Amino acid sequence: MSEDRITPELLWRLPRVGSPLADAQGRRFVVPVTSYDIEVNEGTTRLWLGDGERLRALTGDVSASQPALSPDGSKLAFVRKASADKDAKNQLWVMPLDAGEPEMLTDMPLGVSDPHWLPDGKRVAFLSALHVGKWTLEETAAEAKRRKDSKVKAHTSDQRFYRFWDRWVCDEPVQHIFTVDVKTREVTDLTPGLARIFPLMESAGTWDIAPDGSEVAFTAVRSEPPYHDLISGVYRFKLGEAPRLISEWTTSHASRPRYSPDGKYLIHGMQSEEGFYADKVRLVAYELATGKHIVLTEPWDHSAESWEFSGPDTLVFLAEDRGANAIYTLDLKRALQSPGEVEPQQVAR
């Protein structure tokens, strides 16, 4: 890289570093790094383990992504294809961080994404799609093969919403939330029969697991077919029970649920102006014990995104400020005591 000028070839030789994932103790981190081969015309993402002084490659020449560390920091779950075959699907892999090889835990017919460890460290939850009405893995696998082998590629629909950018959605499979037992590899569908559409731009990051592992919350389209409107809502369910909409009190979008570390609240985003996609996103606290909604940031003239907890009472999130992304924090304890009166604090821009 001693060239005197920047060229396209030089830019493509530069590795792309993804978002690091730190362990609970803050001692080590896993980071995805993507490098590109111009001759082959494709990129490869590898996962690296670092401690601030050294980096060690965890994965090899088959792209791996979406790392998730176990609660005790001893194991890493990630997504990788079963082989380099172009038709191979992403599957869930788990490996010990200190020594040992990755093991593939799933063989889902349409692949997996977005792994989350359950608090007990014995199971990993993930997203995987099923064809509507084909609610078992065997039925979905058979349907996928039928569609692949069929010479008819036409689509028919009686729904108003049938296409999203370059995707046909009228007969697209729908995401379900599954768990796999790390030891026995038993796969369980937590949302059997669910036919709701998960966020189409990106389903990853749109759901969360309670700190005690007893329940799950997720974002999905709440509108009913034929989808004259397409409004997202937040759903909540205890393991073994059916999902229930908790954002019915607003006629506009609700999204991205996050459980508070103490398990008392579910934080989600909410828009209030029906039919206006660019309405600002407010942060809302849903009290799990009572079902009460508390709007935390109504007067704040910004739109929150990508919120996460940092510690027991602090929310960290992004918002656009004067044409640039900025990082904000919100003291949840104070905001709950005085809703709308505690303004988020900008910490970086």
XYZ file of N, CA and C in Angstrom, residues 7-140:
402
model
N -6.497 4.451 -5.668
C -7.094 3.857 -6.856
C -8.213 2.915 -6.428
N -9.120 2.566 -7.340
C -10.158 1.597 -6.985
C -9.568 0.272 -6.504
N -8.473 -0.159 -7.125
C -7.851 -1.418 -6.717
C -7.346 -1.336 -5.281
N -6.762 -0.188 -4.924
C -6.278 -0.011 -3.557
C -7.434 -0.029 -2.559
N -8.527 0.639 -2.905
C -9.681 0.673 -2.008
C -10.237 -0.728 -1.774
N -10.266 -1.543 -2.828
C -10.803 -2.890 -2.672
C -9.856 -3.802 -1.904
N -8.585 -3.419 -1.775
C -7.655 -4.216 -0.975
C -7.743 -3.879 0.507
N -8.403 -2.790 0.836
C -8.533 -2.402 2.239
C -9.580 -3.275 2.934
N -9.248 -3.924 4.047
C -10.240 -4.701 4.786
C -11.317 -3.794 5.381
N -12.537 -4.295 5.441
C -13.655 -3.568 6.050
C -13.899 -4.138 7.443
N -13.746 -3.301 8.453
C -13.905 -3.735 9.839
C -15.340 -3.481 10.281
N -15.997 -4.508 10.814
C -17.371 -4.384 11.277
C -17.447 -3.943 12.726
N -18.631 -4.039 13.295
C -18.855 -3.605 14.678
C -18.328 -4.656 15.649
N -17.482 -4.261 16.608
C -16.964 -5.224 17.584
C -18.023 -5.608 18.608
N -17.884 -6.809 19.138
C -18.786 -7.329 20.166
C -17.951 -7.683 21.385
N -18.159 -6.969 22.492
C -17.372 -7.206 23.704
C -18.052 -8.226 24.602
N -17.243 -8.957 25.379
C -17.830 -9.873 26.349
C -18.344 -9.092 27.557
N -19.089 -9.774 28.418
C -19.749 -9.097 29.541
C -18.750 -8.461 30.496
N -17.546 -9.010 30.568
C -16.535 -8.476 31.474
C -15.714 -7.362 30.839
N -15.857 -7.169 29.521
C -15.118 -6.119 28.834
C -13.652 -6.433 28.617
N -13.277 -7.700 28.717
C -11.871 -8.075 28.569
C -11.513 -8.461 27.136
N -12.462 -9.049 26.427
C -12.185 -9.507 25.066
C -13.317 -9.075 24.138
N -13.032 -9.112 22.854
C -14.047 -8.736 21.875
C -13.878 -9.582 20.622
N -14.981 -9.721 19.899
C -14.989 -10.394 18.601
C -15.375 -9.361 17.557
N -14.643 -9.328 16.450
C -14.914 -8.332 15.420
C -14.896 -9.001 14.042
N -15.899 -8.724 13.192
C -15.882 -9.244 11.821
C -15.055 -8.333 10.914
N -14.238 -8.926 10.065
C -13.421 -8.173 9.112
C -13.616 -8.796 7.736
N -14.004 -7.976 6.771
C -14.270 -8.456 5.415
C -13.163 -8.010 4.476
N -12.621 -8.945 3.727
C -11.629 -8.636 2.698
C -12.163 -9.121 1.355
N -11.704 -8.465 0.277
C -12.246 -8.747 -1.050
C -11.164 -9.268 -1.990
N -11.556 -10.210 -2.824
C -10.691 -10.757 -3.862
C -11.216 -10.261 -5.203
N -10.447 -9.372 -5.837
C -10.915 -8.773 -7.090
C -11.039 -9.824 -8.186
N -10.113 -10.770 -8.228
C -10.140 -11.782 -9.282
C -11.364 -12.681 -9.151
N -11.665 -13.087 -7.928
C -12.823 -13.955 -7.695
C -14.119 -13.149 -7.686
N -13.997 -11.848 -7.414
C -15.128 -10.920 -7.388
C -16.105 -11.235 -6.256
N -15.545 -11.472 -5.066
C -16.393 -11.659 -3.897
C -15.589 -11.390 -2.631
N -16.317 -11.163 -1.548
C -15.675 -10.885 -0.276
C -15.800 -12.057 0.684
N -14.905 -12.095 1.655
C -14.933 -13.107 2.708
C -14.857 -12.412 4.056
N -15.797 -12.720 4.935
C -15.810 -12.136 6.276
C -15.291 -13.164 7.273
N -14.284 -12.759 8.033
C -13.715 -13.614 9.075
C -13.946 -12.971 10.432
N -14.097 -13.795 11.440
C -14.256 -13.313 12.808
C -12.911 -13.399 13.519
N -12.574 -12.315 14.230
C -11.308 -12.226 14.952
C -11.581 -11.997 16.431
N -10.743 -12.604 17.271
C -10.814 -12.424 18.719
C -9.669 -11.525 19.155
N -9.997 -10.465 19.901
C -8.976 -9.537 20.366
C -9.104 -9.255 21.850
N -7.990 -8.816 22.442
C -7.994 -8.430 23.857
C -7.360 -7.060 24.071
N -7.217 -6.285 22.993
C -6.580 -4.976 23.086
C -5.113 -4.999 22.742
N -4.519 -6.192 22.722
C -3.104 -6.329 22.382
C -2.882 -7.249 21.188
N -3.623 -8.351 21.147
C -3.430 -9.334 20.084
C -4.763 -9.651 19.413
N -4.679 -10.065 18.150
C -5.830 -10.534 17.396
C -5.567 -11.961 16.938
N -6.615 -12.788 17.018
C -6.505 -14.177 16.572
C -7.713 -14.515 15.710
N -7.456 -15.074 14.529
C -8.545 -15.450 13.630
C -9.311 -16.640 14.197
N -10.634 -16.520 14.241
C -11.482 -17.601 14.738
C -12.064 -18.438 13.611
N -12.246 -17.836 12.441
C -12.864 -18.537 11.317
C -11.975 -18.414 10.088
N -12.237 -19.283 9.092
C -11.369 -19.381 7.932
C -11.939 -18.794 6.663
N -11.894 -19.586 5.582
C -12.156 -19.057 4.250
C -13.627 -19.040 3.850
N -14.503 -19.614 4.673
C -15.942 -19.508 4.424
C -16.484 -18.387 5.305
N -17.172 -17.432 4.693
C -17.609 -16.239 5.424
C -18.422 -16.586 6.664
N -18.112 -15.891 7.748
C -18.834 -16.032 9.015
C -19.256 -14.649 9.478
N -20.399 -14.558 10.123
C -20.908 -13.238 10.524
C -21.845 -13.381 11.714
N -22.383 -12.256 12.168
C -23.387 -12.184 13.231
C -22.937 -12.904 14.509
N -21.789 -12.521 15.070
C -21.304 -13.185 16.286
C -22.168 -12.873 17.497
N -22.279 -13.845 18.401
C -23.005 -13.671 19.665
C -22.259 -14.454 20.738
N -21.846 -13.771 21.800
C -21.094 -14.400 22.876
C -22.037 -14.965 23.936
N -21.694 -16.132 24.470
C -22.487 -16.731 25.540
C -22.413 -15.859 26.788
N -23.395 -15.965 27.685
C -23.416 -15.099 28.877
C -22.132 -15.143 29.697
N -21.473 -16.303 29.759
C -20.230 -16.383 30.534
C -18.992 -16.070 29.699
N -19.187 -15.752 28.414
C -18.074 -15.371 27.555
C -17.197 -16.511 27.096
N -17.601 -17.755 27.321
C -16.744 -18.890 26.975
C -16.993 -19.438 25.575
N -18.165 -19.154 25.003
C -18.512 -19.709 23.697
C -18.967 -18.599 22.756
N -18.808 -18.871 21.476
C -19.221 -17.937 20.439
C -20.185 -18.627 19.490
N -21.354 -18.033 19.300
C -22.284 -18.477 18.263
C -22.149 -17.533 17.075
N -22.265 -18.071 15.894
C -22.189 -17.230 14.701
C -22.895 -17.925 13.550
N -23.010 -17.212 12.445
C -23.716 -17.712 11.268
C -22.697 -17.947 10.152
N -22.766 -19.117 9.541
C -21.866 -19.450 8.440
C -22.512 -20.522 7.580
N -22.190 -20.521 6.293
C -22.699 -21.562 5.411
C -22.087 -22.909 5.780
N -22.845 -23.959 5.474
C -22.358 -25.304 5.759
C -21.204 -25.683 4.848
N -21.122 -25.046 3.683
C -20.046 -25.310 2.728
C -19.883 -24.089 1.841
N -18.907 -24.137 0.950
C -18.671 -23.026 0.028
C -19.607 -23.070 -1.173
N -20.471 -24.071 -1.247
C -21.422 -24.182 -2.350
C -22.307 -22.945 -2.396
N -22.525 -22.416 -3.583
C -23.289 -21.175 -3.720
C -24.731 -21.320 -3.260
N -25.271 -22.533 -3.283
C -26.654 -22.752 -2.857
C -26.771 -23.102 -1.376
N -25.636 -23.222 -0.691
C -25.676 -23.569 0.734
C -26.288 -22.430 1.536
N -27.011 -22.770 2.588
C -27.664 -21.782 3.441
C -26.832 -21.519 4.691
N -26.972 -20.307 5.219
C -26.326 -19.997 6.492
C -26.918 -20.857 7.600
N -26.057 -21.413 8.431
C -26.491 -22.206 9.571
C -25.851 -21.662 10.844
N -26.315 -22.146 11.970
C -25.797 -21.694 13.259
C -24.636 -22.583 13.689
N -23.538 -21.931 14.062
C -22.344 -22.621 14.533
C -22.014 -22.121 15.938
N -21.413 -22.989 16.740
C -20.948 -22.605 18.079
C -19.539 -23.155 18.269
N -18.679 -22.341 18.887
C -17.314 -22.785 19.160
C -16.847 -22.239 20.501
N -15.964 -22.975 21.198
C -15.350 -22.420 22.410
C -14.339 -21.350 22.018
N -14.241 -20.292 22.797
C -13.347 -19.202 22.431
C -11.882 -19.545 22.651
N -11.591 -20.340 23.640
C -10.191 -20.570 23.989
C -9.545 -21.702 23.202
N -10.264 -22.744 22.902
C -9.693 -23.865 22.153
C -10.820 -24.721 21.613
N -10.615 -25.279 20.418
C -11.635 -26.141 19.844
C -12.129 -25.629 18.508
N -12.810 -26.506 17.790
C -13.310 -26.196 16.463
C -14.803 -25.870 16.496
N -15.283 -25.086 15.532
C -16.720 -24.791 15.464
C -17.534 -26.039 15.135
N -18.735 -26.101 15.696
C -19.674 -27.172 15.396
C -20.949 -26.572 14.826
N -21.454 -27.164 13.753
C -22.710 -26.708 13.161
C -23.866 -27.328 13.934
N -24.747 -26.477 14.479
C -25.836 -26.963 15.328
C -27.161 -27.110 14.596
N -27.309 -26.475 13.447
C -28.606 -26.495 12.764
C -28.460 -26.960 11.322
N -29.579 -27.368 10.764
C -29.683 -27.680 9.340
C -31.043 -27.182 8.876
N -31.243 -25.877 8.993
C -32.530 -25.276 8.663
C -32.664 -25.138 7.150
N -33.810 -25.500 6.588
C -33.953 -25.527 5.127
C -33.768 -24.175 4.458
N -34.114 -23.085 5.146
C -33.978 -21.753 4.556
C -32.933 -20.914 5.285
N -32.090 -21.560 6.085
C -31.002 -20.847 6.735
C -31.413 -20.176 8.034
N -30.436 -19.552 8.701
C -30.673 -18.882 9.982
C -30.025 -17.506 9.970
N -30.433 -16.679 10.942
C -29.825 -15.358 11.118
C -30.025 -14.888 12.549
N -29.242 -13.896 12.940
C -29.402 -13.139 14.178
C -29.457 -14.002 15.441
N -28.399 -14.742 15.769
C -28.418 -15.570 16.983
C -28.389 -14.748 18.264
N -29.132 -15.205 19.272
C -29.151 -14.631 20.625
C -29.020 -15.782 21.629
N -28.092 -15.680 22.553
C -28.017 -16.675 23.624
C -29.134 -16.448 24.633
N -29.706 -17.530 25.122
C -30.598 -17.410 26.275
C -29.755 -17.260 27.535
N -30.304 -16.641 28.572
C -29.506 -16.363 29.777
C -28.892 -17.596 30.424
N -29.506 -18.778 30.242
C -28.949 -19.975 30.878
C -27.698 -20.497 30.176
N -27.386 -19.949 28.989
C -26.206 -20.380 28.259
C -26.315 -21.764 27.654
N -27.489 -22.384 27.760
C -27.678 -23.744 27.253
C -28.345 -23.772 25.879
N -28.993 -22.672 25.513
C -29.708 -22.607 24.245
C -29.377 -21.310 23.520
N -29.507 -21.371 22.195
C -29.335 -20.191 21.357
C -30.621 -19.991 20.567
N -31.151 -18.784 20.602
C -32.327 -18.444 19.800
C -31.864 -17.817 18.490
N -32.669 -17.958 17.456
C -32.295 -17.415 16.147
C -33.543 -17.269 15.285
N -33.404 -16.563 14.180
C -34.474 -16.422 13.206
C -34.264 -17.408 12.067
N -35.352 -17.990 11.605
C -35.315 -18.840 10.422
C -36.695 -18.813 9.782
N -36.732 -18.839 8.462
C -37.998 -18.683 7.752
C -38.663 -20.029 7.474
N -39.999 -19.985 7.445
C -40.816 -21.127 7.043
C -41.818 -20.656 5.999
N -42.137 -21.527 5.064
C -43.185 -21.193 4.101
C -44.542 -21.234 4.801
N -45.390 -20.262 4.475
C -46.700 -20.157 5.117
C -47.507 -21.435 4.876
N -48.016 -21.984 5.965
C -48.779 -23.226 5.885
C -47.926 -24.477 5.903
N -46.624 -24.310 5.762
C -45.682 -25.442 5.818
C -44.875 -25.279 7.103
N -45.517 -25.584 8.223
C -44.995 -25.150 9.512
C -43.977 -26.092 10.138
N -43.618 -27.159 9.474
C -42.537 -28.007 9.977
C -41.325 -27.836 9.068
N -40.161 -28.207 9.587
C -38.940 -28.090 8.785
C -39.021 -28.988 7.560
N -39.609 -30.162 7.719
C -39.716 -31.092 6.600
C -40.642 -30.543 5.519
N -41.765 -29.955 5.930
C -42.706 -29.398 4.955
C -42.098 -28.207 4.226
N -41.392 -27.351 4.954
C -40.763 -26.198 4.308
C -39.657 -26.640 3.364
